[in-house]
Coordinates of C-alpha atoms in Angstrom, one line a residue:
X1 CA -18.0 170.7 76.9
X2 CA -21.1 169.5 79.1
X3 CA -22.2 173.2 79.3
X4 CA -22.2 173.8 76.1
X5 CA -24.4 171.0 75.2
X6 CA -26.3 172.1 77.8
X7 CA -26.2 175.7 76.9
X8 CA -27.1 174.7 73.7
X9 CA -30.1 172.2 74.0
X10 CA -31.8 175.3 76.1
X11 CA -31.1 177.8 73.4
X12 CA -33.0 175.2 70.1
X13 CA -35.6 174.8 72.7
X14 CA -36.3 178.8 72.9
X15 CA -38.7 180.9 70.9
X16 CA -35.9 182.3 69.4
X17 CA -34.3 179.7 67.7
X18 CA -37.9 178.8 66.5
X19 CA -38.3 182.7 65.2
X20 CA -34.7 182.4 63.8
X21 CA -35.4 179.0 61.7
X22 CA -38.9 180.6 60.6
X23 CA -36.8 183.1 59.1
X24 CA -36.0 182.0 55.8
X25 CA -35.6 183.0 52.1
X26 CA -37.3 179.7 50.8
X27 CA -40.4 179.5 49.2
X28 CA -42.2 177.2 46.6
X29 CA -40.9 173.5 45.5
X30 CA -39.0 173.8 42.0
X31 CA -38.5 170.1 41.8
X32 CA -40.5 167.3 42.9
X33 CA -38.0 164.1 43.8
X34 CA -38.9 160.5 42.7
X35 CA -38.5 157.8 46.0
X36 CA -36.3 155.3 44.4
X37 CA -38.3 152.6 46.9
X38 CA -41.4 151.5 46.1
X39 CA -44.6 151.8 48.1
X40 CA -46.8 148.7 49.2
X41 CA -50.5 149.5 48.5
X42 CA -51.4 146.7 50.8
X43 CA -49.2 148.3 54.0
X44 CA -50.6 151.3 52.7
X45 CA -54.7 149.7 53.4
X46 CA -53.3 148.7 56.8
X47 CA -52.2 152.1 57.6
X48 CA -55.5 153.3 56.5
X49 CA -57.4 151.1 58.8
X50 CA -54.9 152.2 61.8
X51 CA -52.3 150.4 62.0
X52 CA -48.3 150.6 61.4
X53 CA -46.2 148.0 61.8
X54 CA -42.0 148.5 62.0
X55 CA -40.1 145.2 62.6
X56 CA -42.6 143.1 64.3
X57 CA -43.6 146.3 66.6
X58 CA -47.4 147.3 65.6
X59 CA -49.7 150.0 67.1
X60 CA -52.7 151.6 66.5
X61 CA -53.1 155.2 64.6
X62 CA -56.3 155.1 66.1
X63 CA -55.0 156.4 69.0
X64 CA -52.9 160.1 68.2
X65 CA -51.7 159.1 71.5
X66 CA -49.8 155.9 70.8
X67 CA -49.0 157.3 67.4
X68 CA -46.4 159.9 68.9
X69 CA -46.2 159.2 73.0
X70 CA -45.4 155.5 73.0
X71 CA -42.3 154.7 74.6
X72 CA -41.1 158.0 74.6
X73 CA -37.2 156.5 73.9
X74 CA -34.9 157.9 71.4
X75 CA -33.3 154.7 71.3
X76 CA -36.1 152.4 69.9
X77 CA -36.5 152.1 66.4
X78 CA -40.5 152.0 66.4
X79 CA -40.0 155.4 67.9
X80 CA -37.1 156.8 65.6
X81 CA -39.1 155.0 62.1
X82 CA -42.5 156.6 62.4
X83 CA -41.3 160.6 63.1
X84 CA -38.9 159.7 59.7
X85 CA -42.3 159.6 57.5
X86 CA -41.4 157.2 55.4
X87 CA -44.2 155.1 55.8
X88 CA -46.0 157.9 53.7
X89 CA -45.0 156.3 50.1
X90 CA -47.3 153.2 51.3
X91 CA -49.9 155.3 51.7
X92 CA -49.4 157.0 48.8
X93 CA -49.3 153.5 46.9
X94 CA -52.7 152.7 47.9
X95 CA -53.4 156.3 46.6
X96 CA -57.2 158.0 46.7
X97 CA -58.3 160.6 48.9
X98 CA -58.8 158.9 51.5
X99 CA -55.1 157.5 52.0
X100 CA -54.4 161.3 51.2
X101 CA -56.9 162.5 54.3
X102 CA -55.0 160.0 56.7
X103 CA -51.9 161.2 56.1
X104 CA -52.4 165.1 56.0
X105 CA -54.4 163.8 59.3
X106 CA -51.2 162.4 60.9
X107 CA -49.0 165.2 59.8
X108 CA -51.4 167.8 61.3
X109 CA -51.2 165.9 64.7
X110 CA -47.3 165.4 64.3
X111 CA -46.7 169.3 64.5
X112 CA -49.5 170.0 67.1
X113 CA -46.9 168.2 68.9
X114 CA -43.4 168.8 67.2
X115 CA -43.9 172.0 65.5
X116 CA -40.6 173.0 67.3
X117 CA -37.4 171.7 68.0
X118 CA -36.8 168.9 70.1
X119 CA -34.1 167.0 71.0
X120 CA -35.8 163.3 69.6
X121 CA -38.0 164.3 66.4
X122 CA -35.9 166.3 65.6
X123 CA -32.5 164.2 65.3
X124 CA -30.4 164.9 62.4
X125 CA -30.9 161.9 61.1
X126 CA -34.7 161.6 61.6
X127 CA -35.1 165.1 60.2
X128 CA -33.3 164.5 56.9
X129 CA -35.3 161.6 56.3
X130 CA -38.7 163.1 57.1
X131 CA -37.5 166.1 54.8
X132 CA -37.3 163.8 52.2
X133 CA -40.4 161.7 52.7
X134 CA -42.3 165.0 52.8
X135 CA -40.6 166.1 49.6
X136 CA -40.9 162.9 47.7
X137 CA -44.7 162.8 48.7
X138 CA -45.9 166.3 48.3
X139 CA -47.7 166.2 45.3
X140 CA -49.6 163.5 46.9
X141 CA -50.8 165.6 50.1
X142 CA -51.0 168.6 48.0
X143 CA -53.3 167.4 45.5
X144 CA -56.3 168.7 46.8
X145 CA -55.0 172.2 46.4
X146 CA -56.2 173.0 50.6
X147 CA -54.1 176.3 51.0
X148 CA -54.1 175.8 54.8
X149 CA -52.6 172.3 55.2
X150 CA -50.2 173.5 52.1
X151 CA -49.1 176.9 54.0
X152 CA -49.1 174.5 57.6
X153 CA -46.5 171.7 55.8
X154 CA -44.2 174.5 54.3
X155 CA -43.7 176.4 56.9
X156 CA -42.6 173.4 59.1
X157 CA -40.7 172.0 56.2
X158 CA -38.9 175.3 55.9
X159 CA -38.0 175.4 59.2
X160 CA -36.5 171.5 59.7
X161 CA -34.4 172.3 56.1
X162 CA -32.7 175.3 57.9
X163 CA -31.8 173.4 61.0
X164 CA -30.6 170.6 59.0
X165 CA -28.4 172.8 56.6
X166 CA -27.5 174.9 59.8
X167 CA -26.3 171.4 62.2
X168 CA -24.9 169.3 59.4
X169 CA -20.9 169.6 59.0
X170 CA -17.7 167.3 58.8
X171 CA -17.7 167.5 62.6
X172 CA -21.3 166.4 63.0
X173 CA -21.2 163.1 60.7
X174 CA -18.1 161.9 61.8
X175 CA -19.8 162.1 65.6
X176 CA -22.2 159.4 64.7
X177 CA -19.4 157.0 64.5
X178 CA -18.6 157.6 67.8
X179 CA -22.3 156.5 68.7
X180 CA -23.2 153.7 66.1
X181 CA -21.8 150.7 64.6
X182 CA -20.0 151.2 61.0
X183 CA -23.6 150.1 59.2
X184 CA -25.7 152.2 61.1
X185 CA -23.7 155.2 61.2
X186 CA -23.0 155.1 58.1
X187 CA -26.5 154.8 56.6
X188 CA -27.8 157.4 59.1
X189 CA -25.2 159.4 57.1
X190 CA -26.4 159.1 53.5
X191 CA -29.3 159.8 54.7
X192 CA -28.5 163.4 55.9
X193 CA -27.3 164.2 53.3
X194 CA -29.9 163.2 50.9
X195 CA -31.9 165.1 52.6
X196 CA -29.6 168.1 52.8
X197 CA -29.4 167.6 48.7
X198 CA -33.1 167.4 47.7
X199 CA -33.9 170.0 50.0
X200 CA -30.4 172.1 48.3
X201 CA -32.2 171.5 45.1
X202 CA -35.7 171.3 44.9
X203 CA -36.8 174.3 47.0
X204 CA -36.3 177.9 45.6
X205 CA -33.7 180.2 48.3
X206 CA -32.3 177.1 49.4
X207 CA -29.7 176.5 46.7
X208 CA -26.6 178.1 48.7
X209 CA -26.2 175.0 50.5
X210 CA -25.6 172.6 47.6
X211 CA -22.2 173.2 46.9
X212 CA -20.9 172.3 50.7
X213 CA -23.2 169.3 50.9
X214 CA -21.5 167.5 47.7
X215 CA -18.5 168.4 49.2
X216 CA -20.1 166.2 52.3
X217 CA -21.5 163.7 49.4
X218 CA -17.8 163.4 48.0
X219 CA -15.8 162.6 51.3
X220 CA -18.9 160.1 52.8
X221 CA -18.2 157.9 49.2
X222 CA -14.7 157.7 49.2
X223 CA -14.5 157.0 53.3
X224 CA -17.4 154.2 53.3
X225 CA -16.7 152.2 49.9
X226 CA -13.6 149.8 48.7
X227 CA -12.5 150.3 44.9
X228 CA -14.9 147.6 44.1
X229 CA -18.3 149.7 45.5
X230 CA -18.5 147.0 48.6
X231 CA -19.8 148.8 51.4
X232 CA -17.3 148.5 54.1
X233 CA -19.6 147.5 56.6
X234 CA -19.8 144.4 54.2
X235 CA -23.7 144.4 55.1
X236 CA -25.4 144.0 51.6
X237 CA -28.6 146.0 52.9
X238 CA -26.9 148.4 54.0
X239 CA -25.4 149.1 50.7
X240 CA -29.0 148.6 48.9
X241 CA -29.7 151.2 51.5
X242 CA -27.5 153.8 50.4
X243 CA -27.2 152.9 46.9
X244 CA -31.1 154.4 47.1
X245 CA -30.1 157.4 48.4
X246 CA -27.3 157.6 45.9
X247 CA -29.8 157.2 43.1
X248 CA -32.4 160.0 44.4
X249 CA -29.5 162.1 44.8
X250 CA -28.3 161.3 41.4
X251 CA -31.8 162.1 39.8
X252 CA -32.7 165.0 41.2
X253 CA -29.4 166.6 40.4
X254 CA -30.0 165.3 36.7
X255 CA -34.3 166.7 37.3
X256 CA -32.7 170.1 37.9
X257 CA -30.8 169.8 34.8
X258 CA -27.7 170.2 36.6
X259 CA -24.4 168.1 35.6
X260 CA -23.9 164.7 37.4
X261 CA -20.3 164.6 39.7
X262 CA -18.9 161.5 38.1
X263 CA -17.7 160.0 41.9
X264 CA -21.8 159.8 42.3
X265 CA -22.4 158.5 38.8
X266 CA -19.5 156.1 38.8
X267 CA -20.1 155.2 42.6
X268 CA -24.0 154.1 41.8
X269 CA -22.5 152.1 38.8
X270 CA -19.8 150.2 40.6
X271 CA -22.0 149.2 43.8
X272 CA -24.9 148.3 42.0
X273 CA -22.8 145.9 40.3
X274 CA -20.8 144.5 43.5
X275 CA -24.3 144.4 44.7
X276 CA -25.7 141.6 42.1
X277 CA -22.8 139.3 43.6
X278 CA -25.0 139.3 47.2
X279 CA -28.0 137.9 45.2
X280 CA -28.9 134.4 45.7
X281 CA -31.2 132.3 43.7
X282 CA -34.4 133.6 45.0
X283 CA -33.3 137.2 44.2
X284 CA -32.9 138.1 47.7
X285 CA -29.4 139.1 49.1
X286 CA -27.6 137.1 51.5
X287 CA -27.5 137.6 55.2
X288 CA -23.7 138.0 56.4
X289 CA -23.0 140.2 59.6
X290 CA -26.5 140.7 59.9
X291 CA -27.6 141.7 56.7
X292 CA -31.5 141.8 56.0
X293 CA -32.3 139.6 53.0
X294 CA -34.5 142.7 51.7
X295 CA -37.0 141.9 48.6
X296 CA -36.9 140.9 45.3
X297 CA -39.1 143.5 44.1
X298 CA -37.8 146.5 45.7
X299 CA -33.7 145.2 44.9
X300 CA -35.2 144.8 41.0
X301 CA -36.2 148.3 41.3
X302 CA -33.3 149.6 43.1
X303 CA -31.1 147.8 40.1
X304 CA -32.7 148.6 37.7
X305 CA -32.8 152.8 39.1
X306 CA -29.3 152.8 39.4
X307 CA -28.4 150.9 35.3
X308 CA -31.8 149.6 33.8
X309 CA -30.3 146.3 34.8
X310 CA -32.6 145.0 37.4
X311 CA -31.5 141.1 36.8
X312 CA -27.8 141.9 34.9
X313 CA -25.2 139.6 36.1
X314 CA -23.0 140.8 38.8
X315 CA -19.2 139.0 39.7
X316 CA -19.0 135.8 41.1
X317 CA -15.7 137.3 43.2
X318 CA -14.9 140.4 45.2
X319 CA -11.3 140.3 45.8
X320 CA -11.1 143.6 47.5
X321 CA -13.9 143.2 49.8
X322 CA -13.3 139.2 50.1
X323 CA -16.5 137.2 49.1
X324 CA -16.1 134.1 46.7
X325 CA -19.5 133.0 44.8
X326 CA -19.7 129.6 43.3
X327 CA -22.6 128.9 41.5
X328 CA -24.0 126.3 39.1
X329 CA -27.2 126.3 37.6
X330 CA -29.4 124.4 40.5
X331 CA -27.2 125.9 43.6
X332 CA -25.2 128.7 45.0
X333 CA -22.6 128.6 47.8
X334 CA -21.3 132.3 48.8
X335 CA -18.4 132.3 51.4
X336 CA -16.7 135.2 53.4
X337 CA -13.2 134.8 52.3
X338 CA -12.1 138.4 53.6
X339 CA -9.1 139.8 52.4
X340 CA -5.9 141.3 53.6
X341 CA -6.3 144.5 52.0
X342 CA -10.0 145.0 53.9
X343 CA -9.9 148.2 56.0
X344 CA -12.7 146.6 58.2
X345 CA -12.6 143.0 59.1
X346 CA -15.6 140.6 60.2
X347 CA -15.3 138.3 62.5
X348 CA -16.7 135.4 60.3
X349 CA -14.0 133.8 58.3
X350 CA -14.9 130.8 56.0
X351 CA -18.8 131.4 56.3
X352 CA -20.8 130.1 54.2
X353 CA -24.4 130.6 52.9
X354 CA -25.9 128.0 50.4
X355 CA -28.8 127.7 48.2
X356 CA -30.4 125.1 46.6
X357 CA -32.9 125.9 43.6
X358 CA -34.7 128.9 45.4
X359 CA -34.5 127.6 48.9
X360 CA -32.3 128.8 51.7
X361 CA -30.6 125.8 52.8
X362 CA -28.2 127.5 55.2
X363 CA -26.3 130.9 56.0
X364 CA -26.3 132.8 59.6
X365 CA -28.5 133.5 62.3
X366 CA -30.0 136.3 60.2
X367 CA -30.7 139.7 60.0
X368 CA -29.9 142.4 62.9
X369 CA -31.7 145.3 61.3
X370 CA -33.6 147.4 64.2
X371 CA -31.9 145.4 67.1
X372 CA -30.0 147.0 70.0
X373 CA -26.2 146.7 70.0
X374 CA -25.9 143.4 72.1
X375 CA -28.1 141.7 69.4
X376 CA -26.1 142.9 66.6
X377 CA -22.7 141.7 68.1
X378 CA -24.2 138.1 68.8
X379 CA -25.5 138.4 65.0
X380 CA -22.0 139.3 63.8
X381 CA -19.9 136.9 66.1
X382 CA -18.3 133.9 64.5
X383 CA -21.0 131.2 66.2
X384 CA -23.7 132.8 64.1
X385 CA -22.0 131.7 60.9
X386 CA -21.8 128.8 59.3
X387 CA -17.7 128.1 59.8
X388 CA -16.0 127.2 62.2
X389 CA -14.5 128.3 65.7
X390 CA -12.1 128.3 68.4
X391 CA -12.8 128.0 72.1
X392 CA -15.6 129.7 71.7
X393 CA -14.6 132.3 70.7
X394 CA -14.6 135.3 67.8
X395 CA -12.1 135.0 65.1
X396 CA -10.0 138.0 64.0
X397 CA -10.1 140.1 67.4
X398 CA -7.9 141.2 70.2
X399 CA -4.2 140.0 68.9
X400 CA -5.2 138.3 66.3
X401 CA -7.4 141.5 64.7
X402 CA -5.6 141.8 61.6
X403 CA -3.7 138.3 60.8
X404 CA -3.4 137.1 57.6
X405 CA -5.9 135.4 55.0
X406 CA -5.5 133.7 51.6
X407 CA -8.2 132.2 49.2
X408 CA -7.7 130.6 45.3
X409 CA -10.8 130.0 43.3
X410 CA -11.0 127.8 40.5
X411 CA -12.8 124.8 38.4
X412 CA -11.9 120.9 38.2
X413 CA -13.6 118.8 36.0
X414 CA -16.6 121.0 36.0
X415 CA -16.9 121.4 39.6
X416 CA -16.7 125.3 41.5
X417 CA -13.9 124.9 44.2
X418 CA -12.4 127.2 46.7
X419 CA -9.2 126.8 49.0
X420 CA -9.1 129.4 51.9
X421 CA -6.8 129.8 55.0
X422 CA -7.1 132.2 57.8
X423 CA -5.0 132.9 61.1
X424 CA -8.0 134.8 62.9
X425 CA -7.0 132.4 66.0
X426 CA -3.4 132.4 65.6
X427 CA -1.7 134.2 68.2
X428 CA -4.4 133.3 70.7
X429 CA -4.8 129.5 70.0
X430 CA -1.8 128.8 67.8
X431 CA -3.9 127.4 65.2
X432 CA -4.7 128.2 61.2
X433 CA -8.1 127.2 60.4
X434 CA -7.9 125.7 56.2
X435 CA -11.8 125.2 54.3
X436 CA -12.0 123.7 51.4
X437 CA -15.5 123.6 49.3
X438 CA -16.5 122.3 46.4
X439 CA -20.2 122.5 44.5
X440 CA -20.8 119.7 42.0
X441 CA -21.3 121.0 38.6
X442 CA -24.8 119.4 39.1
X443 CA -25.6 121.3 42.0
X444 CA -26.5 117.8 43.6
X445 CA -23.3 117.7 45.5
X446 CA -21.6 120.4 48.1
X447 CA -18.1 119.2 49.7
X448 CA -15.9 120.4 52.4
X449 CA -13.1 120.3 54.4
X450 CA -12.0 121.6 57.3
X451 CA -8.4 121.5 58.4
X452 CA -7.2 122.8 61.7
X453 CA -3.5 123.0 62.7
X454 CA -2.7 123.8 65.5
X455 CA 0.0 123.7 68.3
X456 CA -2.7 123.8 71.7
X457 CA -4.9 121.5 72.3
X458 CA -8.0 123.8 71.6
X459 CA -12.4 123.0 71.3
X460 CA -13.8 123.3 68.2
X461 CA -17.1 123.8 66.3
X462 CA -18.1 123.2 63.0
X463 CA -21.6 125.3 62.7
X464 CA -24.1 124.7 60.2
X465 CA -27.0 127.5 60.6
X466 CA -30.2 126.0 58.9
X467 CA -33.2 128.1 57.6
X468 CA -36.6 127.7 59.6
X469 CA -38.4 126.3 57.0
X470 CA -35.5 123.1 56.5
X471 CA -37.0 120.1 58.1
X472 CA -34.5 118.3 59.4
X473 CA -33.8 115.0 61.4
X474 CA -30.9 113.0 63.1
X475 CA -29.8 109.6 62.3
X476 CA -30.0 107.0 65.1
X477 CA -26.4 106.5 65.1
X478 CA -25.7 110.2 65.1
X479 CA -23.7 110.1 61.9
X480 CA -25.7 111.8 59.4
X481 CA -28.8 114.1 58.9
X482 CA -31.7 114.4 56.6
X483 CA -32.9 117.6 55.1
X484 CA -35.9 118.8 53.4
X485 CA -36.6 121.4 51.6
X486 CA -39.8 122.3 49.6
X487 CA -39.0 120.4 46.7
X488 CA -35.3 118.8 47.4
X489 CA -34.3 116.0 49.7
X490 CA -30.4 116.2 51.5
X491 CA -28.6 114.3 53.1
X492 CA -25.3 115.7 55.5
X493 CA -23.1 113.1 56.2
X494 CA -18.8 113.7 57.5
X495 CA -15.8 112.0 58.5
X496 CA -13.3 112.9 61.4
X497 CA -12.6 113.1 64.8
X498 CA -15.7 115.0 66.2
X499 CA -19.3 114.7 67.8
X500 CA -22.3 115.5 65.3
X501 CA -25.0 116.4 67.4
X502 CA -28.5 118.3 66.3
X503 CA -28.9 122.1 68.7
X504 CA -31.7 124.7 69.0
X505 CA -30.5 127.9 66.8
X506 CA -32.8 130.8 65.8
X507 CA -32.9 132.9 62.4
X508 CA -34.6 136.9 62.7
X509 CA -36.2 137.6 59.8
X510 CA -35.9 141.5 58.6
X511 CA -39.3 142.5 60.4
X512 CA -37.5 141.4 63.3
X513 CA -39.2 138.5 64.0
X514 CA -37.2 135.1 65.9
X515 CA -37.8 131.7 63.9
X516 CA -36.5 128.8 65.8
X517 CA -34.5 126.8 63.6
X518 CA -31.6 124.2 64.3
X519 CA -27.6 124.2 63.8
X520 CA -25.5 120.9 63.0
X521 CA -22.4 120.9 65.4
X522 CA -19.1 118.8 64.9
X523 CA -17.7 119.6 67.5
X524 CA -13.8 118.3 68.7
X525 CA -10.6 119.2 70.4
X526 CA -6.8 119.3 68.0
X527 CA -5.7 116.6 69.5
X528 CA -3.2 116.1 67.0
X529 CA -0.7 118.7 65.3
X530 CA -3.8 118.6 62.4
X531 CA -6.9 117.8 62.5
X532 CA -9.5 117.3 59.3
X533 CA -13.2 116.9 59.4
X534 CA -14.8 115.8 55.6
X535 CA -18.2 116.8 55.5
X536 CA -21.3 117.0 52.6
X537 CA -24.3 117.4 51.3
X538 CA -25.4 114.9 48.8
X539 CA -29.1 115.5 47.4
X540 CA -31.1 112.2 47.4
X541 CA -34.5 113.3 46.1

């Protein structure tokens, strides 16, 4: 097996897999692909001034050198994002000839230096994606009608589409989940074969290849999405991720005048509706297991893509994929209830993340988009929820990986209440972990309850992850604390046996970028067969 990797990475490397992937039988484009997300005229003025910024990484385009030698590691994501292109619709937002020049500039330089095949650029992944940048962009660098540059971005194009249509199979996507976690893998998925579509479709000679890749399209849908469209990574921007990709897809295939599979067409409806659950009051999505919180603007436009309902009501429970939403008209309290029937479960039972008006109040440690694999685990652990834990340690692994769950939703005198009962610790720390919430019909009230029994005498931690931008202080006697948001004043107060104290904790925006923030802690031992901690949130101003 090693020597025919081997073999192989010194045969793409030869001028005769180069001569074989110039041979080709496509020519000109037939249909030009819209890019579902939108372009930021403002990134794109950055860019043109010379500089690019991916998750709090920026460097200088002045410099062709840093552009495509800097940290020469297949592994970093600054690396990995700028070969992908898809920077190029910010530039094309901010539009004229001069964001044109720049980025015919940048291409040129690109193939001086990756005109061939090579085992980084040239990624499966990263090729599918620059395919479709390219695509989605060419009647912007082509609209100067220069026959050089246009004969010079062809003849590369045609060249990456053959090696992707000639490496992509079953065998190859279902490697990548061998190498990434579920999210990553799976978007790095969609992605190939997006760009296996589009290029299937839009260029003339290379329609052979569309057939297999639904055939791809079809078995990547029904492996990575539960019967209610939930991605099962249950990472909401990683659905908004490939629900894009599902919409260019989809409209190219209907640009081509060419009939819509109805798995794609019913697939786009059903997670575009699961999706509006994950939005919160600000229009953002929430942040479980790492999620990014993404945009307003570019979700409105990925809604409103995929059913011309960018702000239609989505459910307030996902039973399948085990999320409960209660919401009133002044706050929003969405909580990981997961669910028995879940073919991949997190590790963060009972967490919560809460809104009040359009303020964050609390949630998880944030978003693990572009870190390396130890960040993401911390980001996903049960200590970077809001909920509670055992002995420090993760819920729902080891023996205890797939225990059993419950949850009932319902209303009582106009309040939003949920029971829920998990046994993610059970066999390790004989103990079922019971939460209770309920939000005030006024949205001036959030209760809860937190009910532990257990048969060891076991630590536990109550967590409450606060957004960077909560001001928040302890009471001298350590029994409550104030909260401020921008407009709203809140106060946290409990009852039970267990030590309230104020810690350090940290929230990553999506950019990347650490905030230091603080966590409440209760923190206790089951001392007794059960033990209850009452706790709130009462708004005072």
């Amino acid at each position: 097996m090693i020597l025919k990797k081997i073999f192989k990475r010194i045969l793409l490397k030869t001028p005769i897999y180069d001569f074989y992937l110039s041979k080709n039988d496509f020519s000109e484009i037939l249909i030009t692909p819209h890019d579902p997300w939108p372009g930021d005229a403002s990134i794109g003025e950055k860019i043109l001034q010379g500089d690019l910024s991916f998750s709090s990484k920026k460097r200088e385009l002045k410099s062709q050198k840093l552009l495509w030698q800097i940290n020469n590691n297949n592994k970093d994501f600054w690396n990995e994002e700028v070969h992908t292109f898809s920077w190029l619709r910010h530039l094309k937002a901010r539009s004229g000839p001069l964001a044109r020049k720049q980025a015919r500039k940048i291409i040129i330089d690109w193939l001086k230096k990756n005109n061939r095949w090579n085992d980084k650029t040239w990624r499966l992944d990263i090729i599918a994606r620059r395919i479709s940048s390219w695509t989605t962009n060419i009647s912007f660098l082509l609209a100067d009608k220069d026959e050089e540059f246009s004969s010079i971005l062809k003849e590369n194009l045609f060249k990456q589409i053959k090696h992707l249509n000639t490496f992509t199979t079953k065998n190859s996507l279902d490697k990548l989940d061998k190498v990434y976690a579920k999210d990553d893998s799976s978007v790095k998925k969609f992605k190939i074969l997006r760009g296996l579509i589009l290029s299937g479709v839009c260029f003339e000679g290379s329609q052979k290849s569309y057939v297999n890749s639904l055939a791809l399209l079809k078995n990547e849908i029904l492996s990575n999405f539960n019967e209610e469209g939930v991605h099962l990574s249950r990472l909401p921007s990683a659905q908004l991720s490939i629900l894009g990709d599902l919409i260019t897809i989809r409209d190219i295939i209907m640009a081509a005048k060419i009939d819509v599979p109805e798995y794609l067409s019913s697939q786009i409806k059903k997670s575009a509706h699961s999706l509006r659950f994950f939005r919160t009051l600000d229009g953002t999505l929430s942040t479980f297991n790492g999620s990014k919180r993404e945009t307003k603007f570019v979700i409105d436009k990925i809604l409103n893509a995929a059913d011309g309902k960018a702000r239609g009501k989505g459910p307030l429970t996902l039973i399948s994929s085990g999320y409960v939403k209660l919401l009133v008209p002044e706050a929003c309290v969405i909580i990981d209830t997961l669910a028995t029937n879940n073919k991949v479960f997190s590790k963060t039972p009972h967490a919560l993340e809460v809104y009040v008006g359009k303020n964050r109040l609390l949630g998880s440690c944030g978003s693990s988009f572009s870190k390396n694999t130890e960040w993401k685990n911390i980001l996903k652990s049960t200590a970077a929820h809001s909920t509670v834990s055992l002995e420090d340690s993760d819920a729902f692994i080891g023996t205890d990986l797939k225990q059993k769950t419950f949850s009932k939703r319902y209303t009582k005198d106009g309040s939003e209440l949920v029971e829920l009962i998990h046994y993610g610790y059970f066999n390790r720390f004989s103990s079922i972990c019971f939460r209770k919430i309920e939000l005030g019909n006024n949205g001036k009230n959030i209760a809860g309850l937190d009910k532990i029994e257990s048969k060891k005498l076991n630590k536990f931690n109550i967590r409450f992850h606060f957004s960077p931008d909560i001001k928040i202080s302890l009471s001298l006697d350590k029994k409550s604390v104030v909260l401020a948001t921008k407009e709203q004043g809140w106060r946290f107060l409990y009852e039970g046996q267990a030590k309230l104290s104020l810690d350090p904790s940290i929230f990553i925006q999506d950019d990347g970028k650490i905030s230091s923030t603080f966590q409440i802690v209760l923190s206790g031992s089951t001392k007794n067969p059960q033990t209850n901690i009452l706790w709130g949130f009462k708004r005072i101003s």
